JSON list of C-alpha atoms in Angstrom, two decimals:
[
{"chain": "A", "resi": 1, "resn": "ALA", "atom": "CA", "xyz": [7.05, -10.16, -9.90]},
{"chain": "A", "resi": 2, "resn": "LEU", "atom": "CA", "xyz": [5.28, -9.33, -13.17]},
{"chain": "A", "resi": 3, "resn": "SER", "atom": "CA", "xyz": [1.61, -8.43, -13.27]},
{"chain": "A", "resi": 4, "resn": "SER", "atom": "CA", "xyz": [-0.47, -11.02, -15.15]},
{"chain": "A", "resi": 5, "resn": "ASP", "atom": "CA", "xyz": [-0.74, -8.73, -18.19]},
{"chain": "A", "resi": 6, "resn": "GLY", "atom": "CA", "xyz": [3.04, -8.20, -18.19]},
{"chain": "A", "resi": 7, "resn": "THR", "atom": "CA", "xyz": [2.83, -4.40, -18.13]},
{"chain": "A", "resi": 8, "resn": "ARG", "atom": "CA", "xyz": [4.04, -3.79, -14.56]},
{"chain": "A", "resi": 9, "resn": "ALA", "atom": "CA", "xyz": [6.73, -5.23, -12.34]},
{"chain": "A", "resi": 10, "resn": "ALA", "atom": "CA", "xyz": [6.77, -5.05, -8.54]},
{"chain": "A", "resi": 11, "resn": "THR", "atom": "CA", "xyz": [9.98, -5.29, -6.54]},
{"chain": "A", "resi": 12, "resn": "THR", "atom": "CA", "xyz": [11.01, -5.03, -2.93]},
{"chain": "A", "resi": 13, "resn": "GLY", "atom": "CA", "xyz": [14.49, -4.68, -1.51]},
{"chain": "A", "resi": 14, "resn": "TRP", "atom": "CA", "xyz": [17.12, -3.85, 1.08]},
{"chain": "A", "resi": 15, "resn": "THR", "atom": "CA", "xyz": [15.63, -0.79, 2.71]},
{"chain": "A", "resi": 16, "resn": "GLY", "atom": "CA", "xyz": [12.14, -2.31, 2.88]},
{"chain": "A", "resi": 17, "resn": "PHE", "atom": "CA", "xyz": [10.78, -0.42, -0.13]},
{"chain": "A", "resi": 18, "resn": "VAL", "atom": "CA", "xyz": [8.09, -1.66, -2.47]},
{"chain": "A", "resi": 19, "resn": "ARG", "atom": "CA", "xyz": [8.22, -0.34, -6.03]},
{"chain": "A", "resi": 20, "resn": "ILE", "atom": "CA", "xyz": [6.04, -0.70, -9.12]},
{"chain": "A", "resi": 21, "resn": "VAL", "atom": "CA", "xyz": [7.52, 0.07, -12.55]},
{"chain": "A", "resi": 22, "resn": "GLU", "atom": "CA", "xyz": [6.12, 0.12, -16.05]},
{"chain": "A", "resi": 23, "resn": "VAL", "atom": "CA", "xyz": [7.86, -2.69, -17.92]},
{"chain": "A", "resi": 24, "resn": "ALA", "atom": "CA", "xyz": [7.95, -1.10, -21.39]},
{"chain": "A", "resi": 25, "resn": "SER", "atom": "CA", "xyz": [9.51, 2.18, -20.30]},
{"chain": "A", "resi": 26, "resn": "GLY", "atom": "CA", "xyz": [11.10, 1.36, -16.95]},
{"chain": "A", "resi": 27, "resn": "ARG", "atom": "CA", "xyz": [9.26, 4.38, -15.52]},
{"chain": "A", "resi": 28, "resn": "GLU", "atom": "CA", "xyz": [8.58, 4.18, -11.80]},
{"chain": "A", "resi": 29, "resn": "LEU", "atom": "CA", "xyz": [4.83, 4.24, -11.12]},
{"chain": "A", "resi": 30, "resn": "ALA", "atom": "CA", "xyz": [4.92, 3.97, -7.32]},
{"chain": "A", "resi": 31, "resn": "HIS", "atom": "CA", "xyz": [7.46, 3.67, -4.51]},
{"chain": "A", "resi": 32, "resn": "TRP", "atom": "CA", "xyz": [6.75, 3.33, -0.78]},
{"chain": "A", "resi": 33, "resn": "SER", "atom": "CA", "xyz": [8.12, 1.95, 2.47]},
{"chain": "A", "resi": 34, "resn": "GLY", "atom": "CA", "xyz": [6.72, -1.51, 3.05]},
{"chain": "A", "resi": 35, "resn": "HIS", "atom": "CA", "xyz": [8.92, -3.29, 5.58]},
{"chain": "A", "resi": 36, "resn": "GLY", "atom": "CA", "xyz": [10.98, -2.29, 8.59]},
{"chain": "A", "resi": 37, "resn": "SER", "atom": "CA", "xyz": [13.97, -4.15, 7.24]},
{"chain": "A", "resi": 38, "resn": "SER", "atom": "CA", "xyz": [14.63, -5.48, 3.78]},
{"chain": "A", "resi": 39, "resn": "GLY", "atom": "CA", "xyz": [11.75, -6.71, 1.68]},
{"chain": "A", "resi": 40, "resn": "VAL", "atom": "CA", "xyz": [12.20, -10.20, 0.25]},
{"chain": "A", "resi": 41, "resn": "GLY", "atom": "CA", "xyz": [9.22, -11.51, -1.72]},
{"chain": "A", "resi": 42, "resn": "VAL", "atom": "CA", "xyz": [6.39, -10.03, -3.75]},
{"chain": "A", "resi": 43, "resn": "ASP", "atom": "CA", "xyz": [3.47, -11.36, -5.80]},
{"chain": "A", "resi": 44, "resn": "TRP", "atom": "CA", "xyz": [0.56, -9.84, -7.77]},
{"chain": "A", "resi": 45, "resn": "SER", "atom": "CA", "xyz": [-3.06, -10.93, -7.68]},
{"chain": "A", "resi": 46, "resn": "SER", "atom": "CA", "xyz": [-4.24, -12.14, -11.09]},
{"chain": "A", "resi": 47, "resn": "ASP", "atom": "CA", "xyz": [-6.42, -9.05, -11.61]},
{"chain": "A", "resi": 48, "resn": "GLY", "atom": "CA", "xyz": [-3.51, -6.71, -10.78]},
{"chain": "A", "resi": 49, "resn": "ARG", "atom": "CA", "xyz": [-5.41, -5.01, -7.96]},
{"chain": "A", "resi": 50, "resn": "PHE", "atom": "CA", "xyz": [-3.38, -6.36, -5.06]},
{"chain": "A", "resi": 51, "resn": "LEU", "atom": "CA", "xyz": [0.22, -7.02, -4.05]},
{"chain": "A", "resi": 52, "resn": "ALA", "atom": "CA", "xyz": [1.49, -9.16, -1.23]},
{"chain": "A", "resi": 53, "resn": "THR", "atom": "CA", "xyz": [5.00, -8.70, 0.12]},
{"chain": "A", "resi": 54, "resn": "THR", "atom": "CA", "xyz": [7.30, -10.41, 2.62]},
{"chain": "A", "resi": 55, "resn": "GLY", "atom": "CA", "xyz": [10.39, -9.22, 4.41]},
{"chain": "A", "resi": 56, "resn": "ASN", "atom": "CA", "xyz": [13.20, -9.83, 6.83]},
{"chain": "A", "resi": 57, "resn": "ASP", "atom": "CA", "xyz": [11.01, -8.12, 9.42]},
{"chain": "A", "resi": 58, "resn": "GLY", "atom": "CA", "xyz": [8.81, -11.26, 9.46]},
{"chain": "A", "resi": 59, "resn": "ARG", "atom": "CA", "xyz": [5.76, -9.52, 8.06]},
{"chain": "A", "resi": 60, "resn": "ILE", "atom": "CA", "xyz": [3.48, -10.62, 5.23]},
{"chain": "A", "resi": 61, "resn": "VAL", "atom": "CA", "xyz": [1.51, -7.60, 4.00]},
{"chain": "A", "resi": 62, "resn": "LEU", "atom": "CA", "xyz": [-1.43, -7.28, 1.62]},
{"chain": "A", "resi": 63, "resn": "TRP", "atom": "CA", "xyz": [-1.49, -3.99, -0.37]},
{"chain": "A", "resi": 64, "resn": "ASP", "atom": "CA", "xyz": [-3.85, -2.15, -2.68]},
{"chain": "A", "resi": 65, "resn": "ALA", "atom": "CA", "xyz": [-1.62, -1.78, -5.76]},
{"chain": "A", "resi": 66, "resn": "ALA", "atom": "CA", "xyz": [-3.37, 1.36, -7.05]},
{"chain": "A", "resi": 67, "resn": "THR", "atom": "CA", "xyz": [-3.26, 3.37, -3.80]},
{"chain": "A", "resi": 68, "resn": "GLN", "atom": "CA", "xyz": [-0.31, 1.63, -2.09]},
{"chain": "A", "resi": 69, "resn": "LYS", "atom": "CA", "xyz": [-2.53, 1.39, 1.00]},
{"chain": "A", "resi": 70, "resn": "GLU", "atom": "CA", "xyz": [-1.69, -1.35, 3.46]},
{"chain": "A", "resi": 71, "resn": "LEU", "atom": "CA", "xyz": [-4.84, -3.46, 3.64]},
{"chain": "A", "resi": 72, "resn": "LYS", "atom": "CA", "xyz": [-3.75, -6.01, 6.21]},
{"chain": "A", "resi": 73, "resn": "VAL", "atom": "CA", "xyz": [-0.67, -7.40, 7.93]},
{"chain": "A", "resi": 74, "resn": "LEU", "atom": "CA", "xyz": [-1.38, -11.08, 7.33]},
{"chain": "A", "resi": 75, "resn": "ALA", "atom": "CA", "xyz": [1.42, -12.39, 9.53]},
{"chain": "A", "resi": 76, "resn": "ASP", "atom": "CA", "xyz": [4.04, -10.94, 11.84]},
{"chain": "A", "resi": 77, "resn": "HIS", "atom": "CA", "xyz": [6.70, -13.56, 12.59]},
{"chain": "A", "resi": 78, "resn": "GLU", "atom": "CA", "xyz": [10.18, -13.48, 13.98]},
{"chain": "A", "resi": 79, "resn": "GLY", "atom": "CA", "xyz": [12.76, -13.60, 11.19]},
{"chain": "A", "resi": 80, "resn": "GLN", "atom": "CA", "xyz": [12.75, -13.72, 7.43]},
{"chain": "A", "resi": 81, "resn": "VAL", "atom": "CA", "xyz": [9.73, -14.68, 5.33]},
{"chain": "A", "resi": 82, "resn": "LEU", "atom": "CA", "xyz": [10.76, -15.54, 1.77]},
{"chain": "A", "resi": 83, "resn": "SER", "atom": "CA", "xyz": [7.66, -16.16, -0.30]},
{"chain": "A", "resi": 84, "resn": "VAL", "atom": "CA", "xyz": [4.01, -15.34, -0.76]},
{"chain": "A", "resi": 85, "resn": "ALA", "atom": "CA", "xyz": [1.72, -16.58, -3.55]},
{"chain": "A", "resi": 86, "resn": "PHE", "atom": "CA", "xyz": [-1.70, -15.60, -4.83]},
{"chain": "A", "resi": 87, "resn": "ALA", "atom": "CA", "xyz": [-4.06, -18.31, -6.05]},
{"chain": "A", "resi": 88, "resn": "PRO", "atom": "CA", "xyz": [-4.66, -18.06, -9.81]},
{"chain": "A", "resi": 89, "resn": "ASP", "atom": "CA", "xyz": [-8.19, -16.72, -9.27]},
{"chain": "A", "resi": 90, "resn": "GLY", "atom": "CA", "xyz": [-6.84, -14.06, -6.88]},
{"chain": "A", "resi": 91, "resn": "LYS", "atom": "CA", "xyz": [-9.24, -15.02, -4.07]},
{"chain": "A", "resi": 92, "resn": "LEU", "atom": "CA", "xyz": [-6.59, -16.47, -1.75]},
{"chain": "A", "resi": 93, "resn": "VAL", "atom": "CA", "xyz": [-3.03, -15.62, -0.84]},
{"chain": "A", "resi": 94, "resn": "ALA", "atom": "CA", "xyz": [-0.70, -18.17, 0.75]},
{"chain": "A", "resi": 95, "resn": "GLY", "atom": "CA", "xyz": [2.21, -17.45, 3.06]},
{"chain": "A", "resi": 96, "resn": "ALA", "atom": "CA", "xyz": [4.28, -18.82, 5.87]},
{"chain": "A", "resi": 97, "resn": "GLY", "atom": "CA", "xyz": [2.51, -19.51, 9.11]},
{"chain": "A", "resi": 98, "resn": "ALA", "atom": "CA", "xyz": [4.09, -20.26, 12.45]},
{"chain": "A", "resi": 99, "resn": "GLY", "atom": "CA", "xyz": [6.41, -23.25, 12.78]},
{"chain": "A", "resi": 100, "resn": "GLY", "atom": "CA", "xyz": [6.36, -24.47, 9.19]},
{"chain": "A", "resi": 101, "resn": "ASP", "atom": "CA", "xyz": [2.62, -24.20, 8.58]},
{"chain": "A", "resi": 102, "resn": "VAL", "atom": "CA", "xyz": [1.20, -22.57, 5.47]},
{"chain": "A", "resi": 103, "resn": "CYS", "atom": "CA", "xyz": [-1.63, -20.09, 5.95]},
{"chain": "A", "resi": 104, "resn": "LEU", "atom": "CA", "xyz": [-4.29, -19.16, 3.41]},
{"chain": "A", "resi": 105, "resn": "TRP", "atom": "CA", "xyz": [-5.95, -15.76, 3.68]},
{"chain": "A", "resi": 106, "resn": "SER", "atom": "CA", "xyz": [-8.91, -14.41, 1.71]},
{"chain": "A", "resi": 107, "resn": "VAL", "atom": "CA", "xyz": [-8.43, -11.39, -0.54]},
{"chain": "A", "resi": 108, "resn": "PRO", "atom": "CA", "xyz": [-9.05, -8.50, -0.02]},
{"chain": "A", "resi": 109, "resn": "ASP", "atom": "CA", "xyz": [-10.15, -8.74, 3.62]},
{"chain": "A", "resi": 110, "resn": "GLY", "atom": "CA", "xyz": [-7.16, -10.80, 4.78]},
{"chain": "A", "resi": 111, "resn": "ALA", "atom": "CA", "xyz": [-9.24, -13.18, 6.90]},
{"chain": "A", "resi": 112, "resn": "LEU", "atom": "CA", "xyz": [-7.51, -16.46, 7.76]},
{"chain": "A", "resi": 113, "resn": "VAL", "atom": "CA", "xyz": [-9.26, -19.20, 5.76]},
{"chain": "A", "resi": 114, "resn": "ALA", "atom": "CA", "xyz": [-7.10, -22.25, 6.52]},
{"chain": "A", "resi": 115, "resn": "THR", "atom": "CA", "xyz": [-3.89, -23.36, 8.13]},
{"chain": "A", "resi": 116, "resn": "LEU", "atom": "CA", "xyz": [-2.09, -26.19, 6.35]},
{"chain": "A", "resi": 117, "resn": "ALA", "atom": "CA", "xyz": [-0.33, -27.71, 9.33]},
{"chain": "A", "resi": 118, "resn": "ASP", "atom": "CA", "xyz": [2.70, -29.94, 8.96]},
{"chain": "A", "resi": 119, "resn": "THR", "atom": "CA", "xyz": [5.84, -30.84, 10.85]},
{"chain": "A", "resi": 120, "resn": "GLY", "atom": "CA", "xyz": [8.19, -28.59, 8.90]},
{"chain": "A", "resi": 121, "resn": "LYS", "atom": "CA", "xyz": [10.16, -25.95, 10.78]},
{"chain": "A", "resi": 122, "resn": "ARG", "atom": "CA", "xyz": [9.81, -23.28, 8.12]},
{"chain": "A", "resi": 123, "resn": "VAL", "atom": "CA", "xyz": [8.26, -22.62, 4.72]},
{"chain": "A", "resi": 124, "resn": "ASP", "atom": "CA", "xyz": [10.57, -21.08, 2.15]},
{"chain": "A", "resi": 125, "resn": "TYR", "atom": "CA", "xyz": [8.86, -20.93, -1.25]},
{"chain": "A", "resi": 126, "resn": "LEU", "atom": "CA", "xyz": [5.28, -21.44, -2.42]},
{"chain": "A", "resi": 127, "resn": "ALA", "atom": "CA", "xyz": [3.65, -22.05, -5.80]},
{"chain": "A", "resi": 128, "resn": "TYR", "atom": "CA", "xyz": [0.06, -22.67, -6.88]},
{"chain": "A", "resi": 129, "resn": "SER", "atom": "CA", "xyz": [-0.81, -25.03, -9.71]},
{"chain": "A", "resi": 130, "resn": "PRO", "atom": "CA", "xyz": [-2.32, -23.21, -12.72]},
{"chain": "A", "resi": 131, "resn": "ASP", "atom": "CA", "xyz": [-5.82, -24.44, -11.84]},
{"chain": "A", "resi": 132, "resn": "GLY", "atom": "CA", "xyz": [-5.39, -23.44, -8.18]},
{"chain": "A", "resi": 133, "resn": "THR", "atom": "CA", "xyz": [-6.23, -26.88, -6.81]},
{"chain": "A", "resi": 134, "resn": "ARG", "atom": "CA", "xyz": [-2.72, -27.63, -5.52]},
{"chain": "A", "resi": 135, "resn": "LEU", "atom": "CA", "xyz": [-0.23, -25.61, -3.52]},
{"chain": "A", "resi": 136, "resn": "ALA", "atom": "CA", "xyz": [3.41, -26.66, -3.34]},
{"chain": "A", "resi": 137, "resn": "ALA", "atom": "CA", "xyz": [5.51, -25.61, -0.35]},
{"chain": "A", "resi": 138, "resn": "GLY", "atom": "CA", "xyz": [9.30, -25.90, -0.34]},
{"chain": "A", "resi": 139, "resn": "HIS", "atom": "CA", "xyz": [10.85, -26.56, 3.06]},
{"chain": "A", "resi": 140, "resn": "PRO", "atom": "CA", "xyz": [14.48, -26.29, 4.18]},
{"chain": "A", "resi": 141, "resn": "ASP", "atom": "CA", "xyz": [14.51, -30.01, 5.02]},
{"chain": "A", "resi": 142, "resn": "GLY", "atom": "CA", "xyz": [14.66, -30.52, 1.24]},
{"chain": "A", "resi": 143, "resn": "GLN", "atom": "CA", "xyz": [11.07, -31.69, 0.93]},
{"chain": "A", "resi": 144, "resn": "VAL", "atom": "CA", "xyz": [8.25, -30.26, -1.12]},
{"chain": "A", "resi": 145, "resn": "ARG", "atom": "CA", "xyz": [4.85, -30.67, 0.47]},
{"chain": "A", "resi": 146, "resn": "LEU", "atom": "CA", "xyz": [1.96, -30.75, -1.99]},
{"chain": "A", "resi": 147, "resn": "TRP", "atom": "CA", "xyz": [-1.43, -29.66, -0.65]},
{"chain": "A", "resi": 148, "resn": "ASP", "atom": "CA", "xyz": [-5.00, -30.05, -1.89]},
{"chain": "A", "resi": 149, "resn": "VAL", "atom": "CA", "xyz": [-6.16, -26.46, -1.36]},
{"chain": "A", "resi": 150, "resn": "ALA", "atom": "CA", "xyz": [-9.94, -27.06, -1.17]},
{"chain": "A", "resi": 151, "resn": "ALA", "atom": "CA", "xyz": [-9.60, -29.91, 1.33]},
{"chain": "A", "resi": 152, "resn": "ALA", "atom": "CA", "xyz": [-6.65, -28.30, 3.19]},
{"chain": "A", "resi": 153, "resn": "ARG", "atom": "CA", "xyz": [-5.04, -31.75, 3.05]},
{"chain": "A", "resi": 154, "resn": "LEU", "atom": "CA", "xyz": [-1.46, -32.85, 2.47]},
{"chain": "A", "resi": 155, "resn": "VAL", "atom": "CA", "xyz": [-1.45, -35.12, -0.59]},
{"chain": "A", "resi": 156, "resn": "ALA", "atom": "CA", "xyz": [2.27, -35.78, -1.07]},
{"chain": "A", "resi": 157, "resn": "ARG", "atom": "CA", "xyz": [5.73, -35.25, 0.33]},
{"chain": "A", "resi": 158, "resn": "LEU", "atom": "CA", "xyz": [8.18, -35.05, -2.52]},
{"chain": "A", "resi": 159, "resn": "GLU", "atom": "CA", "xyz": [11.76, -35.90, -1.60]},
{"chain": "A", "resi": 160, "resn": "GLY", "atom": "CA", "xyz": [15.03, -35.78, -3.46]},
{"chain": "A", "resi": 161, "resn": "HIS", "atom": "CA", "xyz": [16.70, -32.52, -2.47]},
{"chain": "A", "resi": 162, "resn": "LYS", "atom": "CA", "xyz": [19.39, -32.07, 0.11]},
{"chain": "A", "resi": 163, "resn": "PRO", "atom": "CA", "xyz": [18.42, -29.79, 2.99]},
{"chain": "A", "resi": 164, "resn": "GLY", "atom": "CA", "xyz": [18.33, -26.14, 1.95]},
{"chain": "A", "resi": 165, "resn": "GLN", "atom": "CA", "xyz": [15.95, -23.65, 0.39]},
{"chain": "A", "resi": 166, "resn": "VAL", "atom": "CA", "xyz": [13.70, -25.29, -2.18]},
{"chain": "A", "resi": 167, "resn": "ALA", "atom": "CA", "xyz": [12.38, -22.99, -4.93]},
{"chain": "A", "resi": 168, "resn": "LEU", "atom": "CA", "xyz": [9.31, -24.00, -6.92]},
{"chain": "A", "resi": 169, "resn": "ALA", "atom": "CA", "xyz": [7.46, -23.29, -10.16]},
{"chain": "A", "resi": 170, "resn": "PHE", "atom": "CA", "xyz": [4.53, -24.96, -11.87]},
{"chain": "A", "resi": 171, "resn": "HIS", "atom": "CA", "xyz": [4.38, -25.12, -15.65]},
{"chain": "A", "resi": 172, "resn": "PRO", "atom": "CA", "xyz": [1.89, -22.37, -16.60]},
{"chain": "A", "resi": 173, "resn": "ARG", "atom": "CA", "xyz": [-0.41, -24.70, -18.56]},
{"chain": "A", "resi": 174, "resn": "ALA", "atom": "CA", "xyz": [0.17, -28.11, -17.00]},
{"chain": "A", "resi": 175, "resn": "ALA", "atom": "CA", "xyz": [0.35, -29.90, -13.68]},
{"chain": "A", "resi": 176, "resn": "GLU", "atom": "CA", "xyz": [4.13, -30.26, -13.85]},
{"chain": "A", "resi": 177, "resn": "LEU", "atom": "CA", "xyz": [6.11, -28.92, -10.91]},
{"chain": "A", "resi": 178, "resn": "VAL", "atom": "CA", "xyz": [9.80, -28.04, -11.02]},
{"chain": "A", "resi": 179, "resn": "SER", "atom": "CA", "xyz": [11.80, -27.69, -7.80]},
{"chain": "A", "resi": 180, "resn": "ALA", "atom": "CA", "xyz": [15.39, -26.63, -7.23]},
{"chain": "A", "resi": 181, "resn": "SER", "atom": "CA", "xyz": [17.68, -26.48, -4.21]},
{"chain": "A", "resi": 182, "resn": "GLY", "atom": "CA", "xyz": [21.31, -25.41, -4.34]},
{"chain": "A", "resi": 183, "resn": "SER", "atom": "CA", "xyz": [22.75, -27.15, -7.37]},
{"chain": "A", "resi": 184, "resn": "ASP", "atom": "CA", "xyz": [19.89, -29.70, -7.58]},
{"chain": "A", "resi": 185, "resn": "VAL", "atom": "CA", "xyz": [17.00, -29.37, -10.04]}
]
């Protein structure tokens, strides 16, 4: 994931490491052990102060990017967690909850703010709209659930993908959402 100013990239990988590099030079700025087994997902807060990571160890972790200090384990599930997403204002971070729910935690204290409960079995990928009012969640049943964040209310179930992981991205300056699963876009 790139920091919002584009100067740093954060990665996570097979041995559970978390790494921050300077984009222009490729110089490593920080490297630490973040997950017991491979790390999977990472996202930056909009102000660049915080990172959130996920892993095959089932954990979602909130980090101080400057000190690499673990601030809070937001979730500790069984199995892989693929995605985590900060709200555009950096005040919330979204991640997989139990049984297909999406959880919203406040930043930086990591307090649970809301659980977006639905009948999905798992949440794969998450994306906030640019204005932060909507959160899209891709589920392995091929559906995308679209949530009103402030009301913690499901506003739409978007269908059209075959079952499988559904990746998501909002246009950075519009309310358009792109989803992809397997060979479908």
